[in-house]
N, C-alpha and C. Protein backbone atom coordinates (compact mmCIF):
# COMPACT_ATOMS: atom_id res chain seq x y z
N UNK A 1 150.04 160.25 187.23
CA UNK A 1 150.65 158.96 187.49
C UNK A 1 151.23 158.95 188.89
N UNK A 2 150.87 157.93 189.60
CA UNK A 2 151.44 157.71 190.93
C UNK A 2 151.50 156.21 191.16
N UNK A 3 152.61 155.77 191.67
CA UNK A 3 152.78 154.34 191.92
C UNK A 3 151.85 153.93 193.06
N UNK A 4 151.15 152.84 192.84
CA UNK A 4 150.27 152.27 193.86
C UNK A 4 150.94 151.04 194.45
N UNK A 5 151.09 151.03 195.74
CA UNK A 5 151.67 149.89 196.45
C UNK A 5 150.54 149.04 197.00
N UNK A 6 150.74 147.72 196.97
CA UNK A 6 149.74 146.80 197.49
C UNK A 6 150.46 145.65 198.20
N UNK A 7 149.71 144.93 198.99
CA UNK A 7 150.25 143.80 199.73
C UNK A 7 149.59 142.53 199.20
N UNK A 8 150.42 141.57 198.83
CA UNK A 8 149.95 140.29 198.31
C UNK A 8 149.72 139.32 199.46
N UNK A 9 150.67 139.30 200.40
CA UNK A 9 150.61 138.31 201.48
C UNK A 9 151.53 138.75 202.61
N UNK A 10 151.24 138.23 203.78
CA UNK A 10 152.10 138.45 204.95
C UNK A 10 152.47 137.09 205.51
N UNK A 11 153.75 136.90 205.84
CA UNK A 11 154.18 135.69 206.52
C UNK A 11 154.31 136.03 208.00
N UNK A 12 153.90 135.10 208.84
CA UNK A 12 154.01 135.35 210.28
C UNK A 12 154.51 134.10 211.00
N UNK A 13 155.05 134.35 212.16
CA UNK A 13 155.50 133.29 213.05
C UNK A 13 154.53 133.25 214.21
N UNK A 14 154.09 132.06 214.58
CA UNK A 14 153.05 131.92 215.61
C UNK A 14 153.46 132.53 216.95
N UNK A 15 154.69 132.31 217.38
CA UNK A 15 155.11 132.85 218.67
C UNK A 15 156.56 133.32 218.60
N UNK A 16 156.78 134.54 219.04
CA UNK A 16 158.13 135.09 219.16
C UNK A 16 158.20 135.70 220.56
N UNK A 17 158.90 135.03 221.45
CA UNK A 17 158.93 135.48 222.83
C UNK A 17 157.53 135.48 223.40
N UNK A 18 157.08 136.63 223.90
CA UNK A 18 155.74 136.73 224.47
C UNK A 18 154.70 137.19 223.45
N UNK A 19 155.13 137.39 222.19
CA UNK A 19 154.23 137.90 221.16
C UNK A 19 153.69 136.76 220.30
N UNK A 20 152.46 136.93 219.82
CA UNK A 20 151.82 135.91 218.99
C UNK A 20 151.54 136.46 217.60
N UNK A 21 151.59 135.57 216.62
CA UNK A 21 151.30 135.91 215.22
C UNK A 21 152.08 137.15 214.79
N UNK A 22 153.38 137.03 214.83
CA UNK A 22 154.29 138.12 214.51
C UNK A 22 154.60 138.12 213.02
N UNK A 23 154.29 139.21 212.35
CA UNK A 23 154.56 139.32 210.91
C UNK A 23 156.06 139.44 210.70
N UNK A 24 156.59 138.57 209.84
CA UNK A 24 158.02 138.53 209.59
C UNK A 24 158.40 138.95 208.18
N UNK A 25 157.49 138.74 207.23
CA UNK A 25 157.79 139.02 205.83
C UNK A 25 156.56 139.63 205.16
N UNK A 26 156.81 140.65 204.33
CA UNK A 26 155.75 141.29 203.57
C UNK A 26 156.02 141.05 202.09
N UNK A 27 155.03 140.49 201.40
CA UNK A 27 155.08 140.30 199.95
C UNK A 27 154.31 141.46 199.33
N UNK A 28 154.97 142.25 198.49
CA UNK A 28 154.39 143.49 197.99
C UNK A 28 154.38 143.54 196.46
N UNK A 29 153.53 144.42 195.94
CA UNK A 29 153.55 144.79 194.53
C UNK A 29 153.48 146.31 194.46
N UNK A 30 154.01 146.84 193.39
CA UNK A 30 153.93 148.27 193.12
C UNK A 30 153.66 148.41 191.62
N UNK A 31 152.73 149.30 191.27
CA UNK A 31 152.38 149.43 189.85
C UNK A 31 151.88 150.83 189.56
N UNK A 32 151.90 151.15 188.26
CA UNK A 32 151.38 152.42 187.79
C UNK A 32 150.85 152.20 186.37
N UNK A 33 149.90 153.02 185.98
CA UNK A 33 149.29 152.93 184.66
C UNK A 33 149.15 154.33 184.11
N UNK A 34 149.49 154.48 182.83
CA UNK A 34 149.28 155.74 182.12
C UNK A 34 148.60 155.37 180.80
N UNK A 35 147.28 155.43 180.77
CA UNK A 35 146.55 155.00 179.58
C UNK A 35 146.72 153.51 179.38
N UNK A 36 147.23 153.12 178.21
CA UNK A 36 147.47 151.71 177.91
C UNK A 36 148.86 151.24 178.35
N UNK A 37 149.61 152.10 178.98
CA UNK A 37 150.99 151.80 179.34
C UNK A 37 151.09 151.49 180.84
N UNK A 38 151.73 150.36 181.13
CA UNK A 38 151.79 149.89 182.51
C UNK A 38 153.23 149.58 182.92
N UNK A 39 153.47 149.72 184.21
CA UNK A 39 154.74 149.32 184.78
C UNK A 39 154.48 148.69 186.14
N UNK A 40 155.30 147.72 186.52
CA UNK A 40 155.08 147.08 187.81
C UNK A 40 156.35 146.45 188.35
N UNK A 41 156.30 146.15 189.61
CA UNK A 41 157.38 145.46 190.29
C UNK A 41 156.77 144.69 191.45
N UNK A 42 157.45 143.66 191.89
CA UNK A 42 156.97 142.90 193.05
C UNK A 42 158.16 142.31 193.78
N UNK A 43 157.93 141.98 195.01
CA UNK A 43 159.00 141.38 195.79
C UNK A 43 158.55 141.07 197.19
N UNK A 44 159.50 140.77 198.02
CA UNK A 44 159.22 140.54 199.42
C UNK A 44 160.34 141.16 200.23
N UNK A 45 160.01 141.48 201.47
CA UNK A 45 161.00 142.06 202.35
C UNK A 45 160.78 141.51 203.75
N UNK A 46 161.88 141.15 204.40
CA UNK A 46 161.82 140.67 205.78
C UNK A 46 161.79 141.87 206.71
N UNK A 47 160.97 141.78 207.73
CA UNK A 47 160.87 142.86 208.70
C UNK A 47 161.85 142.64 209.84
N UNK A 48 162.19 143.72 210.51
CA UNK A 48 163.06 143.64 211.69
C UNK A 48 162.32 142.87 212.79
N UNK A 49 163.06 142.40 213.77
CA UNK A 49 162.45 141.69 214.89
C UNK A 49 161.38 142.54 215.55
N UNK A 50 160.31 141.90 215.95
CA UNK A 50 159.18 142.60 216.57
C UNK A 50 159.61 143.22 217.90
N UNK A 51 159.06 144.38 218.16
CA UNK A 51 159.32 145.11 219.41
C UNK A 51 158.01 145.16 220.18
N UNK A 52 158.00 144.62 221.37
CA UNK A 52 156.75 144.55 222.15
C UNK A 52 156.19 145.93 222.46
N UNK A 53 157.02 146.96 222.45
CA UNK A 53 156.55 148.32 222.74
C UNK A 53 155.76 148.93 221.59
N UNK A 54 155.99 148.46 220.36
CA UNK A 54 155.28 149.02 219.21
C UNK A 54 154.59 147.93 218.39
N UNK A 55 154.35 146.79 219.00
CA UNK A 55 153.76 145.64 218.32
C UNK A 55 152.30 145.89 217.98
N UNK A 56 151.92 145.51 216.76
CA UNK A 56 150.52 145.56 216.34
C UNK A 56 150.05 144.13 216.18
N UNK A 57 149.00 143.77 216.88
CA UNK A 57 148.46 142.42 216.79
C UNK A 57 148.05 142.11 215.35
N UNK A 58 148.30 140.89 214.92
CA UNK A 58 148.04 140.48 213.53
C UNK A 58 146.63 140.88 213.09
N UNK A 59 145.64 140.62 213.92
CA UNK A 59 144.25 140.91 213.56
C UNK A 59 143.99 142.40 213.40
N UNK A 60 144.87 143.23 213.93
CA UNK A 60 144.69 144.69 213.85
C UNK A 60 145.51 145.34 212.74
N UNK A 61 146.33 144.55 212.05
CA UNK A 61 147.18 145.10 210.99
C UNK A 61 146.32 145.48 209.79
N UNK A 62 146.58 146.66 209.24
CA UNK A 62 145.88 147.12 208.04
C UNK A 62 146.83 147.05 206.84
N UNK A 63 146.26 147.15 205.67
CA UNK A 63 147.10 147.19 204.46
C UNK A 63 148.05 148.38 204.53
N UNK A 64 147.56 149.51 204.99
CA UNK A 64 148.41 150.70 205.11
C UNK A 64 149.58 150.46 206.06
N UNK A 65 149.34 149.74 207.17
CA UNK A 65 150.44 149.39 208.09
C UNK A 65 151.49 148.59 207.34
N UNK A 66 151.03 147.55 206.64
CA UNK A 66 151.95 146.63 205.96
C UNK A 66 152.74 147.35 204.87
N UNK A 67 152.10 148.25 204.14
CA UNK A 67 152.80 149.02 203.11
C UNK A 67 153.87 149.90 203.76
N UNK A 68 153.50 150.56 204.84
CA UNK A 68 154.46 151.41 205.56
C UNK A 68 155.65 150.60 206.05
N UNK A 69 155.38 149.42 206.62
CA UNK A 69 156.46 148.57 207.12
C UNK A 69 157.35 148.08 205.98
N UNK A 70 156.74 147.69 204.87
CA UNK A 70 157.51 147.21 203.72
C UNK A 70 158.42 148.30 203.19
N UNK A 71 157.88 149.50 203.02
CA UNK A 71 158.69 150.61 202.51
C UNK A 71 159.82 150.96 203.49
N UNK A 72 159.52 150.94 204.77
CA UNK A 72 160.56 151.24 205.78
C UNK A 72 161.66 150.18 205.74
N UNK A 73 161.26 148.91 205.61
CA UNK A 73 162.25 147.83 205.56
C UNK A 73 163.08 147.89 204.28
N UNK A 74 162.45 148.28 203.17
CA UNK A 74 163.20 148.42 201.92
C UNK A 74 164.16 149.60 201.99
N UNK A 75 163.73 150.68 202.61
CA UNK A 75 164.54 151.89 202.68
C UNK A 75 164.17 152.85 201.56
N UNK A 76 164.35 154.13 201.81
CA UNK A 76 163.90 155.15 200.85
C UNK A 76 164.62 155.04 199.51
N UNK A 77 165.90 154.67 199.51
CA UNK A 77 166.62 154.54 198.24
C UNK A 77 166.03 153.42 197.38
N UNK A 78 165.70 152.30 197.99
CA UNK A 78 165.12 151.18 197.24
C UNK A 78 163.72 151.52 196.75
N UNK A 79 162.92 152.18 197.60
CA UNK A 79 161.57 152.59 197.18
C UNK A 79 161.66 153.52 195.98
N UNK A 80 162.58 154.48 196.04
CA UNK A 80 162.77 155.41 194.92
C UNK A 80 163.21 154.65 193.67
N UNK A 81 164.11 153.70 193.82
CA UNK A 81 164.58 152.92 192.67
C UNK A 81 163.45 152.10 192.05
N UNK A 82 162.61 151.52 192.88
CA UNK A 82 161.47 150.73 192.38
C UNK A 82 160.52 151.63 191.61
N UNK A 83 160.18 152.77 192.19
CA UNK A 83 159.25 153.68 191.54
C UNK A 83 159.84 154.28 190.26
N UNK A 84 161.13 154.52 190.25
CA UNK A 84 161.81 155.02 189.05
C UNK A 84 161.80 153.95 187.95
N UNK A 85 162.00 152.71 188.33
CA UNK A 85 161.97 151.60 187.38
C UNK A 85 160.59 151.46 186.76
N UNK A 86 159.55 151.63 187.55
CA UNK A 86 158.19 151.54 187.04
C UNK A 86 157.93 152.67 186.04
N UNK A 87 158.37 153.87 186.37
CA UNK A 87 158.22 155.00 185.44
C UNK A 87 158.98 154.72 184.14
N UNK A 88 160.16 154.12 184.25
CA UNK A 88 160.96 153.80 183.07
C UNK A 88 160.26 152.75 182.20
N UNK A 89 159.59 151.80 182.82
CA UNK A 89 158.84 150.79 182.07
C UNK A 89 157.73 151.45 181.25
N UNK A 90 157.05 152.41 181.86
CA UNK A 90 155.98 153.12 181.17
C UNK A 90 156.54 153.95 180.01
N UNK A 91 157.65 154.63 180.26
CA UNK A 91 158.30 155.40 179.20
C UNK A 91 158.71 154.49 178.05
N UNK A 92 159.29 153.34 178.36
CA UNK A 92 159.71 152.39 177.33
C UNK A 92 158.49 151.88 176.55
N UNK A 93 157.40 151.68 177.23
CA UNK A 93 156.18 151.22 176.56
C UNK A 93 155.65 152.28 175.59
N UNK A 94 155.75 153.54 175.98
CA UNK A 94 155.28 154.64 175.13
C UNK A 94 156.19 154.87 173.93
N UNK A 95 157.49 154.77 174.16
CA UNK A 95 158.47 155.04 173.10
C UNK A 95 159.53 153.94 173.12
N UNK A 96 159.20 152.78 172.57
CA UNK A 96 160.10 151.63 172.65
C UNK A 96 161.46 151.91 172.00
N UNK A 97 162.49 151.39 172.63
CA UNK A 97 163.84 151.51 172.08
C UNK A 97 164.29 150.22 171.42
N UNK A 98 163.45 149.18 171.51
CA UNK A 98 163.77 147.90 170.89
C UNK A 98 162.47 147.24 170.46
N UNK A 99 162.56 146.35 169.48
CA UNK A 99 161.39 145.60 169.05
C UNK A 99 161.74 144.13 168.96
N UNK A 100 160.71 143.32 168.93
CA UNK A 100 160.90 141.87 168.78
C UNK A 100 159.83 141.37 167.83
N UNK A 101 160.12 140.34 167.14
CA UNK A 101 159.14 139.77 166.22
C UNK A 101 159.73 139.59 164.85
N UNK A 102 158.86 139.56 163.87
CA UNK A 102 159.29 139.40 162.48
C UNK A 102 158.65 140.51 161.66
N UNK A 103 159.27 140.89 160.55
CA UNK A 103 158.74 142.01 159.76
C UNK A 103 157.57 141.63 158.87
N UNK A 104 157.21 140.38 158.75
CA UNK A 104 156.10 140.02 157.85
C UNK A 104 154.83 139.77 158.57
């Protein structure tokens, strides 16, 4: 089991100073599967202001870039919390601590 991060969408601003098509927000998902048991999380994170010295043109951005930026913007504690929550969802699915429904 390993959490898989993915990118749903990127928001960008057409012009920021001398830069064009600057990514400002990353919409992400994270998920894991263990047999029939699944866990997931999703959200968005705003990126820091673009730096012309390390700017990547929108057309050159890869999914791996965006995942790296999202995780960096979230911070290691939040990434760990998200991945721990996903593992907990899978554990709960395997060995439920609560039920819902009716007995008949």
